[in-house]
Tab-separated table of C-alpha atoms in Angstrom:
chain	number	residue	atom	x	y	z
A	1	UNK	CA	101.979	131.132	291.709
A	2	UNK	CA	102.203	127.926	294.278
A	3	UNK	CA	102.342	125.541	291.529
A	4	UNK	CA	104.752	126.783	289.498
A	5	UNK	CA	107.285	126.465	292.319
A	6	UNK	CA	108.609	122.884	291.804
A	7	UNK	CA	109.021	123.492	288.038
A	8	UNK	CA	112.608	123.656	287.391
A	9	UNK	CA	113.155	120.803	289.749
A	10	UNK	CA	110.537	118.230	288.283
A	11	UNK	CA	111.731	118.912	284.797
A	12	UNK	CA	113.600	116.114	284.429
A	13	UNK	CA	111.706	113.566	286.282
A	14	UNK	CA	108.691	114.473	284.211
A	15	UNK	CA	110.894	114.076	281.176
A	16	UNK	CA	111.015	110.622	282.455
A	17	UNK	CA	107.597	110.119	283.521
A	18	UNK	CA	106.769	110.539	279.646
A	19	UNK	CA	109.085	108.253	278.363
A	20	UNK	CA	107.942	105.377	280.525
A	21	UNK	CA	104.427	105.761	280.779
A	22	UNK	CA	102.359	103.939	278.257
A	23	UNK	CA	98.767	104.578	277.400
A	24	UNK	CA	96.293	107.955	277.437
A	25	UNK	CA	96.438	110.870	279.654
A	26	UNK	CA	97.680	114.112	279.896
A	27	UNK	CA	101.570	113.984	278.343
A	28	UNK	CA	101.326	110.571	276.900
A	29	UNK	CA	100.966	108.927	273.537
A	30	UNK	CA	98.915	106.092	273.413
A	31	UNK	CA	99.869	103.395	271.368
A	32	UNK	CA	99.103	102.968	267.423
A	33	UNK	CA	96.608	100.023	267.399
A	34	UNK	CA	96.550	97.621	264.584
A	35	UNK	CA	95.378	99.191	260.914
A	36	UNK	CA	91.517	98.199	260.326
A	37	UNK	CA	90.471	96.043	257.629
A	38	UNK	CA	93.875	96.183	255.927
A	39	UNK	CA	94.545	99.781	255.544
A	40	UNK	CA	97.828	101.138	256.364
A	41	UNK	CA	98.023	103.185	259.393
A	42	UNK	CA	99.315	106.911	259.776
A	43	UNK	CA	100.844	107.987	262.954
A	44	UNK	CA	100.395	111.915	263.066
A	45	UNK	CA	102.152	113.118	266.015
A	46	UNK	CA	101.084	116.120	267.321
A	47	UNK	CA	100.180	118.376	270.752
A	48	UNK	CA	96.870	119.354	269.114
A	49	UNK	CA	94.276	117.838	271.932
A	50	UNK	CA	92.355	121.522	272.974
A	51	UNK	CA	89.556	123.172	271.370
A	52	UNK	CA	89.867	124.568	267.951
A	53	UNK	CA	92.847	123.133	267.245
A	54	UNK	CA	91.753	119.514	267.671
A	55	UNK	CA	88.427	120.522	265.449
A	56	UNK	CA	91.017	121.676	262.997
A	57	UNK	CA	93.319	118.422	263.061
A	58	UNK	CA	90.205	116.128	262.482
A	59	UNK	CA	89.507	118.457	259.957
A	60	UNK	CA	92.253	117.569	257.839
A	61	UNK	CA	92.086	113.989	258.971
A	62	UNK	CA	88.794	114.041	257.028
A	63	UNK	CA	90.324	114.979	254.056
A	64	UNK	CA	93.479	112.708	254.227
A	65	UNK	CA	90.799	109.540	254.660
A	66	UNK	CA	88.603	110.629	251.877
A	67	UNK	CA	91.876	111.251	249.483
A	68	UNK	CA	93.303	108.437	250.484
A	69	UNK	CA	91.172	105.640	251.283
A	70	UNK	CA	94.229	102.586	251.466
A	71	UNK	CA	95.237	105.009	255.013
A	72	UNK	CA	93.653	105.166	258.136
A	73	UNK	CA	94.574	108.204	260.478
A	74	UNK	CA	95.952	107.577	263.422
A	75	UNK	CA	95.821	110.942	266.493
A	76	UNK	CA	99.020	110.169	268.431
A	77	UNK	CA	98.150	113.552	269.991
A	78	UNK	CA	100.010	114.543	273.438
A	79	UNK	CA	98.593	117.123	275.735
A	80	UNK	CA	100.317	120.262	277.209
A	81	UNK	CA	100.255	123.500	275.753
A	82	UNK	CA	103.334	124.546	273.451
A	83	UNK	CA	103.602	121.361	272.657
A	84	UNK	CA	106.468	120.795	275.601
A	85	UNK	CA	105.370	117.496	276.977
A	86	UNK	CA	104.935	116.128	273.463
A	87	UNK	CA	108.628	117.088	272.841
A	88	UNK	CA	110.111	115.225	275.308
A	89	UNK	CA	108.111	112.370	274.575
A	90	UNK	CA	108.998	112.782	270.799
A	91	UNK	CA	113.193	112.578	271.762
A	92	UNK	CA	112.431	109.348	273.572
A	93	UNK	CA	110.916	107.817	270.424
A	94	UNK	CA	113.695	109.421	267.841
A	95	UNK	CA	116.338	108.307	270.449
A	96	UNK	CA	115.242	104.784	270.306
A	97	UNK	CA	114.640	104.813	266.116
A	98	UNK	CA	110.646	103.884	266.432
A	99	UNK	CA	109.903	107.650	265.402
A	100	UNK	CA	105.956	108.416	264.137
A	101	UNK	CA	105.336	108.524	260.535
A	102	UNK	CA	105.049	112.161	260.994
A	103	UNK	CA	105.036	114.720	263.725
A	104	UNK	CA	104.340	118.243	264.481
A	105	UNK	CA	107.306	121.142	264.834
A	106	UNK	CA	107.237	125.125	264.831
A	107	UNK	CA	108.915	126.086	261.941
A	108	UNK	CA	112.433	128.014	262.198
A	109	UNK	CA	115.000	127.356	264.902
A	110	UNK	CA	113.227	124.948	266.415
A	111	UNK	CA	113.694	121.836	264.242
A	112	UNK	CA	117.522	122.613	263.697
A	113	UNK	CA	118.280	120.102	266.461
A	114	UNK	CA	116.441	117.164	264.524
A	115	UNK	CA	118.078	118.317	261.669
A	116	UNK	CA	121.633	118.231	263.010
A	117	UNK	CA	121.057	114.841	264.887
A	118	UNK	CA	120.164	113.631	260.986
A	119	UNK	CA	116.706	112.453	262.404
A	120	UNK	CA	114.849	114.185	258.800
A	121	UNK	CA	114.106	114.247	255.323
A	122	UNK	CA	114.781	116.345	253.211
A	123	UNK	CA	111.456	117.669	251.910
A	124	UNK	CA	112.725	119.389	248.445
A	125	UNK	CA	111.567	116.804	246.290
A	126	UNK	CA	108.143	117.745	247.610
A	127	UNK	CA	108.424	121.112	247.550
A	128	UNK	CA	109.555	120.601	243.943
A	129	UNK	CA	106.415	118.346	243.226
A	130	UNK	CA	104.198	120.678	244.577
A	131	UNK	CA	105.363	123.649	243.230
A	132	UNK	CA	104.996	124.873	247.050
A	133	UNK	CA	107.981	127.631	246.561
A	134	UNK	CA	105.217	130.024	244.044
A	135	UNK	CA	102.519	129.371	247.247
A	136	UNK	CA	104.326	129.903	250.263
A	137	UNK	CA	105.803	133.549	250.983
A	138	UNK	CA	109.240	134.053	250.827
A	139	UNK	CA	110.240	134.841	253.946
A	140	UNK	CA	108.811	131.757	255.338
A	141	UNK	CA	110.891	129.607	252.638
A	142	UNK	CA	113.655	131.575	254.048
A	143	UNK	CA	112.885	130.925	257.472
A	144	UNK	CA	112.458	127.006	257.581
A	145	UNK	CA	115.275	126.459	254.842
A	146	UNK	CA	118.720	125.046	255.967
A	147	UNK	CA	121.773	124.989	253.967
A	148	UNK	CA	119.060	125.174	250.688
A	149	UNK	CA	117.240	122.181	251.485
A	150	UNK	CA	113.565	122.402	253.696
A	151	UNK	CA	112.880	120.318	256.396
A	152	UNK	CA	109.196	120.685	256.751
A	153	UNK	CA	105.669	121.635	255.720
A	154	UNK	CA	103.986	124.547	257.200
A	155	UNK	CA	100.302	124.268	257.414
A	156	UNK	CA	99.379	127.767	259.046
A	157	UNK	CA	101.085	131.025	260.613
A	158	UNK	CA	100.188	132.274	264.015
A	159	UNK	CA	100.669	135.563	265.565
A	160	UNK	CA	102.022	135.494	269.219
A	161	UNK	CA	101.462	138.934	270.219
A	162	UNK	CA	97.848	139.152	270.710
A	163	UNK	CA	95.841	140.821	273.649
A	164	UNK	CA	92.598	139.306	274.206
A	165	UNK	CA	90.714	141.410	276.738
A	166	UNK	CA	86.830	141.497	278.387
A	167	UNK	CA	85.371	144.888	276.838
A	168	UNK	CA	82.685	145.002	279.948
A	169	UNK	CA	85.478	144.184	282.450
A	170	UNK	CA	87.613	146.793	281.127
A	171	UNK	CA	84.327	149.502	280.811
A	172	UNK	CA	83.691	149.034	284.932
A	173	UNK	CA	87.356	150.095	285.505
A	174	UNK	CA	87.383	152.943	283.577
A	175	UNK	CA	89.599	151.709	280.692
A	176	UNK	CA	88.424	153.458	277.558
A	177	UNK	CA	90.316	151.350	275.275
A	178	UNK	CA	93.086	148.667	274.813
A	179	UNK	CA	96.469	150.068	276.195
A	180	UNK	CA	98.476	150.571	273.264
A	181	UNK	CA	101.652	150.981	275.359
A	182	UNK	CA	103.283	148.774	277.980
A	183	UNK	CA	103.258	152.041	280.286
A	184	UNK	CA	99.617	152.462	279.422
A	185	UNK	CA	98.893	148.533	279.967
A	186	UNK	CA	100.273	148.501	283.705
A	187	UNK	CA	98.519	151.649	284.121
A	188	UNK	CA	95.009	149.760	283.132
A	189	UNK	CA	96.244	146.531	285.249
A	190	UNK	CA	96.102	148.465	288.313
A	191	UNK	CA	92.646	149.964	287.481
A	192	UNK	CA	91.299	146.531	286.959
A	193	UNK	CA	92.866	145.376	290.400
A	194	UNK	CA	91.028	148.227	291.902
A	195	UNK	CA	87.296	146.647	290.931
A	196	UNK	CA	88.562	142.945	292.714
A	197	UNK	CA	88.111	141.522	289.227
A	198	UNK	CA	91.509	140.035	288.244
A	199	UNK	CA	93.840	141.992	286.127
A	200	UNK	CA	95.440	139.232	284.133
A	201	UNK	CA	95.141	136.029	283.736
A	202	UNK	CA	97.730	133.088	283.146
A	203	UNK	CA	97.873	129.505	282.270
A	204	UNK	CA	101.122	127.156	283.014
A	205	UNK	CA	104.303	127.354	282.930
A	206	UNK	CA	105.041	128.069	279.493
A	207	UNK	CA	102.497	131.007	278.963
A	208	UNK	CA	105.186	133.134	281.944
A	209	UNK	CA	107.706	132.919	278.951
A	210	UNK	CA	105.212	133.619	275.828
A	211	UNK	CA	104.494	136.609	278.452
A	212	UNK	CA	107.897	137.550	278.394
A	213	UNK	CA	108.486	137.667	274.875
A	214	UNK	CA	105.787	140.268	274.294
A	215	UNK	CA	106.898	142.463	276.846
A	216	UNK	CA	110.119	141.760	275.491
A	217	UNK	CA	108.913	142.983	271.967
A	218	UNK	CA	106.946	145.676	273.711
A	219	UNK	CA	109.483	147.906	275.275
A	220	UNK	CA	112.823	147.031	273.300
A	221	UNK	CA	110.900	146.976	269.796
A	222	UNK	CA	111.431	145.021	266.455
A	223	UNK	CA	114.646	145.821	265.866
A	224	UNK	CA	116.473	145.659	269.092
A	225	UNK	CA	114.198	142.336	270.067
A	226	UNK	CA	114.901	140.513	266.817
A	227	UNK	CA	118.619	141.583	267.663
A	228	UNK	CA	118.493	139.457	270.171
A	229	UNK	CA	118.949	136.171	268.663
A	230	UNK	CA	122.240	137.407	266.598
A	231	UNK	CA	125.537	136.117	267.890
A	232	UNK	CA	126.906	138.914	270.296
A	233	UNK	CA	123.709	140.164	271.490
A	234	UNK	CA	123.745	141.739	274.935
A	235	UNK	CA	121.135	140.206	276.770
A	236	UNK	CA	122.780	142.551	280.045
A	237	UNK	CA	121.842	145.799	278.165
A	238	UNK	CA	120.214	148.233	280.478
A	239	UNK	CA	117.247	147.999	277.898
A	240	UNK	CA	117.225	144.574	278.472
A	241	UNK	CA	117.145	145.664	282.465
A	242	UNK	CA	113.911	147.843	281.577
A	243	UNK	CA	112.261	145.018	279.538
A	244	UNK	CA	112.533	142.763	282.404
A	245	UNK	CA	111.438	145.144	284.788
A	246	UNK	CA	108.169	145.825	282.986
A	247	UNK	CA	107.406	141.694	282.585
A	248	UNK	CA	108.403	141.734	287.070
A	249	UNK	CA	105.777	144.572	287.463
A	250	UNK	CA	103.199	142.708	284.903
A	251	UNK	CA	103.501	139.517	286.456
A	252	UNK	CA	102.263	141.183	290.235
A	253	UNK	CA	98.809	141.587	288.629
A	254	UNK	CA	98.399	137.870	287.533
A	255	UNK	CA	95.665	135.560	288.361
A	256	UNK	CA	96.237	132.105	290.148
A	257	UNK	CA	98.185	130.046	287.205
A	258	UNK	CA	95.477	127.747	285.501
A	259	UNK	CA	96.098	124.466	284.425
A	260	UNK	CA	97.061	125.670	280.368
A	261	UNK	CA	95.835	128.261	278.143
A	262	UNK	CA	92.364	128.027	277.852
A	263	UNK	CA	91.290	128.134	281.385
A	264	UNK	CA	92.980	131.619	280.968
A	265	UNK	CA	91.610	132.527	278.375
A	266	UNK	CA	88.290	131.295	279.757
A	267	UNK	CA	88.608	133.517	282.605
A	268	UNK	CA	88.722	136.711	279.758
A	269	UNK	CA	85.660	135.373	278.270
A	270	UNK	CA	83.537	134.758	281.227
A	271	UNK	CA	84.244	138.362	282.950
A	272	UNK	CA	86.483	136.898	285.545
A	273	UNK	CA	89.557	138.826	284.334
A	274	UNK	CA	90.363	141.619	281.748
A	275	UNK	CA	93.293	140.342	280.154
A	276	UNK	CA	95.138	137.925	278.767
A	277	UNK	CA	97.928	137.565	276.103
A	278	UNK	CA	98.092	134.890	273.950
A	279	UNK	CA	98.525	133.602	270.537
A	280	UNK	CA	95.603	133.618	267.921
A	281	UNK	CA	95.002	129.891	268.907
A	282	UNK	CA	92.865	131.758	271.193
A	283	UNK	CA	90.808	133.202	268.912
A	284	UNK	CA	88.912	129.715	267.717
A	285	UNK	CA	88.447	128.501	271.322
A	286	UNK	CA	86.282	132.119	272.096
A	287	UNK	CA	84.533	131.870	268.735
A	288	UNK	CA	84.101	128.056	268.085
A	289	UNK	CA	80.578	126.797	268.997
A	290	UNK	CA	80.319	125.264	272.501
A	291	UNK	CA	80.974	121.541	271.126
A	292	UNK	CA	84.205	122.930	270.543
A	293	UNK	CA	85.248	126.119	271.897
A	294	UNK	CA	83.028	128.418	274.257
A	295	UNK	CA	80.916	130.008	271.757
A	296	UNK	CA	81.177	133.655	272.677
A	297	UNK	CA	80.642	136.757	270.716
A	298	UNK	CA	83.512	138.685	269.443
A	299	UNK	CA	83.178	142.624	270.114
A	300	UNK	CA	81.344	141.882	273.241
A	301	UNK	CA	82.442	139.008	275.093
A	302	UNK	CA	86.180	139.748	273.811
A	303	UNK	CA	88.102	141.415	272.156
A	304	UNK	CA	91.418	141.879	270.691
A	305	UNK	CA	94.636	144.555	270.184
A	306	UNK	CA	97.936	143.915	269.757
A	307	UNK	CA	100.194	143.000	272.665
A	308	UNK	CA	100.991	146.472	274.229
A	309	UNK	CA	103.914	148.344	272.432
A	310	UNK	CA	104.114	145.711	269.450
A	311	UNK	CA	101.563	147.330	267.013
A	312	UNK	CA	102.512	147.337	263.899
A	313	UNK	CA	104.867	144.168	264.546
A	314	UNK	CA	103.709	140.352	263.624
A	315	UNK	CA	105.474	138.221	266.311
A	316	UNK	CA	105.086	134.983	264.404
A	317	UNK	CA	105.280	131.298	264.460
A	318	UNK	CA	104.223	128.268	262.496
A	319	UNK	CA	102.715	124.677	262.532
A	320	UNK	CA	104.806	122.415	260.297
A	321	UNK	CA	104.923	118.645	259.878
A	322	UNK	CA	108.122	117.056	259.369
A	323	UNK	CA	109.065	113.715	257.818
A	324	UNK	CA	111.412	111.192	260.139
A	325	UNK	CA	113.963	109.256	258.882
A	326	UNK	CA	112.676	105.583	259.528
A	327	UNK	CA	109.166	106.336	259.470
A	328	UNK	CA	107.383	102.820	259.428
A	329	UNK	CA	104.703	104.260	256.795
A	330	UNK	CA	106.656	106.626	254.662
A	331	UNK	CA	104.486	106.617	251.551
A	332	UNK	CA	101.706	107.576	253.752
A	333	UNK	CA	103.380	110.543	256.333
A	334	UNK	CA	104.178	111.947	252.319
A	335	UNK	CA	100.146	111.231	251.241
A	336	UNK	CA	99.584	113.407	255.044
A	337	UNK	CA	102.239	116.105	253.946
A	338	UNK	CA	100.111	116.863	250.791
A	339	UNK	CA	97.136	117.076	252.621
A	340	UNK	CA	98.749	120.038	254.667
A	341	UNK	CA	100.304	121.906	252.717
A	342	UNK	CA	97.512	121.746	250.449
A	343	UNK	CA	94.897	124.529	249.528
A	344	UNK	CA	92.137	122.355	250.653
A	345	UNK	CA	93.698	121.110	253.862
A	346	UNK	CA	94.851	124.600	254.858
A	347	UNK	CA	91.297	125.843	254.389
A	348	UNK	CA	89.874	123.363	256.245
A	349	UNK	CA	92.187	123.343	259.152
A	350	UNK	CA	93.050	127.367	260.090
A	351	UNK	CA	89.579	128.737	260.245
A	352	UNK	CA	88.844	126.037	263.341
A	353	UNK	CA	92.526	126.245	264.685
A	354	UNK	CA	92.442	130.183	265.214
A	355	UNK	CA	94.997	130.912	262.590
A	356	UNK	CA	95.973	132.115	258.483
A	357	UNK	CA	97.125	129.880	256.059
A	358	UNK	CA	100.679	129.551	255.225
A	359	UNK	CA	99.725	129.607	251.490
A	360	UNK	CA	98.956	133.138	249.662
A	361	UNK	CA	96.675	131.480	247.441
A	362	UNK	CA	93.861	130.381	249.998
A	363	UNK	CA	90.081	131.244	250.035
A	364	UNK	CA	90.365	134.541	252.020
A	365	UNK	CA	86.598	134.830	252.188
A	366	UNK	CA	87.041	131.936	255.031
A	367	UNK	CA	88.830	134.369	257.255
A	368	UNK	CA	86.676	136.608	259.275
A	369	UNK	CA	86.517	138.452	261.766
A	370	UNK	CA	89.873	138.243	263.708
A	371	UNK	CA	91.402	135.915	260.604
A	372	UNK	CA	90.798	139.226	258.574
A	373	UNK	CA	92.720	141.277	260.456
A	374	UNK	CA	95.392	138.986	261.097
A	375	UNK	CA	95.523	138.187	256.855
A	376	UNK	CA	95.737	141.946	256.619
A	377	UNK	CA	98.579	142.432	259.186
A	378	UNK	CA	100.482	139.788	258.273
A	379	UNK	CA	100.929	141.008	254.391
A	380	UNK	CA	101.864	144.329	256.467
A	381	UNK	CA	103.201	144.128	259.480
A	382	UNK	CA	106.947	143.705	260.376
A	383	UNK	CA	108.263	140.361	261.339
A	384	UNK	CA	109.758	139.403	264.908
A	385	UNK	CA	110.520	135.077	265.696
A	386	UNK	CA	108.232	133.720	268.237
A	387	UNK	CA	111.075	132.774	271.759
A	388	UNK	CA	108.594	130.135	273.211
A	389	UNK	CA	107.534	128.657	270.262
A	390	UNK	CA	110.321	128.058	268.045
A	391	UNK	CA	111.505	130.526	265.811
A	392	UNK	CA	113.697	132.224	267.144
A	393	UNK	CA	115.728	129.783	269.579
A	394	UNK	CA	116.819	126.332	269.191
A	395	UNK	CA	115.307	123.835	271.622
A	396	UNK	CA	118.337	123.797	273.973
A	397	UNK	CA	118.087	127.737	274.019
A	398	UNK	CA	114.618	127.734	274.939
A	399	UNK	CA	115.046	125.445	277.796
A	400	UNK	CA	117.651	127.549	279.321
A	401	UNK	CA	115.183	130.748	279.174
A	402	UNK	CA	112.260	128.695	280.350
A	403	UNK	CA	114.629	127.628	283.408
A	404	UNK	CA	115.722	131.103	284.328
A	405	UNK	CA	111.889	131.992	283.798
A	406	UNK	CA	110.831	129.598	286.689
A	407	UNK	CA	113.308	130.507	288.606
A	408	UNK	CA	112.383	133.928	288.401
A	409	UNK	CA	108.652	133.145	289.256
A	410	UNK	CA	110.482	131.148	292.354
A	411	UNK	CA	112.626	134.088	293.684
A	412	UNK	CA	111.515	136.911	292.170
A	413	UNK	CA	114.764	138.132	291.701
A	414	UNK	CA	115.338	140.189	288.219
A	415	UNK	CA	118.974	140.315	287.674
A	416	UNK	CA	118.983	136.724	288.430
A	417	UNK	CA	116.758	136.529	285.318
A	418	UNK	CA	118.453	139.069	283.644
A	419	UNK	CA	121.648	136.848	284.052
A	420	UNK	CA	120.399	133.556	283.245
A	421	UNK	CA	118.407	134.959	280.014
A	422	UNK	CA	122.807	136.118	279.232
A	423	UNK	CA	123.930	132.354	279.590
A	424	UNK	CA	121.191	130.779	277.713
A	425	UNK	CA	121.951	133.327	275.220
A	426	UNK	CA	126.048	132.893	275.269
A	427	UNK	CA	125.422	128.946	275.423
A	428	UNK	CA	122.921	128.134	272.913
A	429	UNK	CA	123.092	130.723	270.272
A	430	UNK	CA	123.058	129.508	267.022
């Protein structure tokens, strides 16, 4: 837990670290270099740099050249999972007008503060051209719509509420089956500690709060979770209390924090730990073969259940790309925006990235395996907003809840948490 220490207190120096730093390396953007043999260049922005969903991004990149040969891609990629050191980087570029042609957002609440700061396009027209309204479902048209007009393209779903476990880890400690249950899931936790194996593992920073929003989801359920995020909610409810006393008792049975997600995950996979939960993302990195994910066998080297307590629930979030106002190659971020929302694109891209398209009309013999079942819950399932990655809070919001998280993981003090999860609420509430 060492290293998670000094987060709330670095936050704003490494918010500054981005913005000055130049070239490659973890957090940074490196700069566009000049278009080759006269093509126009395309500056995707994006946090897609780990395995599966980088396979999936040059997947569509592949596409976009071969559609468009006058355009030459270029990956202004930023590590860091969640896509939280890209987004500080991406402010620094808006605030001084030299935004990218495009660049990556989670669809919903997320993108309202670009929107408000008048840093978008409106993306009807396309939406209009593309007939995209008959493709995408309704409630997703709902969800990234603002006063009518739609900010952005969404070029997958994702499901948050995912636990990926090690069957043989779980068979030594005597755990028949996935806890369905957040009683049932500390329950198996403490088996697993018993065998010296490690109960659950965890990646950085912002995995503690995609933690929290399952067990969040898990004891309150849909309703009262989704609640949450209407003005008025009581974020001091005793519920609440119990909530945050199940995600204090969960977090005693984590692993050292690795560096990002797929270390943790790679601990699942390799038999080092029994659990981990984590969005579908996950689900590409296990299966891809080893050039781009660890190649591992699904039903034996992992498996997968929903978060405990949240079956029957699709905790959801999307990949959209946006289009800035200013861009320096706007005819070509539009050519890029085709090429995602597109049938082909999607196709391409989701099977590799670990997630279902956003369109209904897609080739659904491409998803397997876990893709099937997600397809299958998702037209299902009832919908709860993703907290860490953007539906359901605005990006002021969800820095106030990851601040109160790290604090937390600093003092270990739940009504602390408790009452700094109440301000974030009664300050940034849309």
């Amino acid at each position: 837990m060492r290293r998670w220490l000094a987060t709330v207190s670095i936050s704003i120096v490494s918010v500054l670290g981005l913005v000055a730093c130049g070239g490659g390396g973890d957090g940074q953007a490196s700069q566009a270099p000049a278009a080759d043999g006269g093509k126009k260049q395309v500056e995707v922005f994006s946090w897609w740099t780990g395995p599966g969903e980088a396979d999936g991004l040059q997947a569509m990149k592949k596409i976009f050249e071969q559609q468009n040969p006058d355009y030459t891609f270029f990956d202004a990629a930023v590590a860091g999972g969640s896509g939280d050191k890209a987004k500080a980087l991406l402010a620094s570029k808006l605030q001084a007008d030299t935004p990218p042609d495009t660049f990556q957002g989670h669809a919903g609440a997320e993108l309202q503060g670009y929107i408000k700061a008048g840093d978008l396009e409106d993306l009807t027209f396309l939406y209009d051209e593309l007939k995209l309204k008959d493709v995408f479902p309704s409630q997703l048209i709902d969800q990234i719509s603002v006063d009518g007009k739609i900010y952005s393209v969404p070029v997958n779903i994702h499901r948050s509420n995912v636990l990926w476990y090690n069957p043989a880890v779980l068979k030594e400690a005597g755990v028949a089956a996935a806890p369905k249950t957040v009683e049932e899931f500390i329950a198996d936790l403490e088996k697993v500690k018993a065998t010296g194996k490690i109960p659950l593992s965890i990646g950085s920073e912002w995995t503690a709060t995609h933690l929290l929003e399952n067990v969040l989801l898990g004891t309150l359920g849909t309703d009262a979770y989704n609640a949450l995020f209407k003005p008025g909610a009581d974020w001091n409810s005793p519920q609440v209390t119990t909530a945050l006393q199940n995600f204090a008792k969960i977090m005693t049975y984590a692993g050292d924090p690795q560096d990002d997600w797929q270390p943790a995950a790679k601990q699942v996979a390799d038999g080092e730990a029994a659990f981990n939960i984590m969005g579908d993302w996950a689900y590409g990195y296990f299966h891809n073969p080893p050039e781009g994910g660890l190649g591992k066998t699904s039903k034996k080297d992992f498996d997968w259940a929903p978060a405990p307590g949240t079956e029957g629930t699709y905790l959801w979030l999307s990949d959209s790309f946006t289009l800035p106002k200013g861009a320096k190659n706007r005819d070509g971020a539009i050519a890029w925006l085709k090429v995602a929302a597109g049938k082909e694109g999607q196709d391409a891209f989701n099977p590799l990235k670990g997630s279902i398209p956003a369109r209904k009309d897609a080739d659904q013999s491409l998803y397997k395996d876990y893709l099937a079942d997600a397809l299958k819950d998702w037209s299902s399932n009832k919908l709860a907003g993703s907290i860490q990655h953007g539906v359901s809070v605005n990006q002021p919001w969800l820095a106030a809840i990851n601040e109160a998280v790290g604090l937390y993981i600093a003092g270990k003090d739940v009504k602390a948490l408790q009452q700094g999860l109440a301000d974030a609420a009664t300050s940034n509430a849309q």
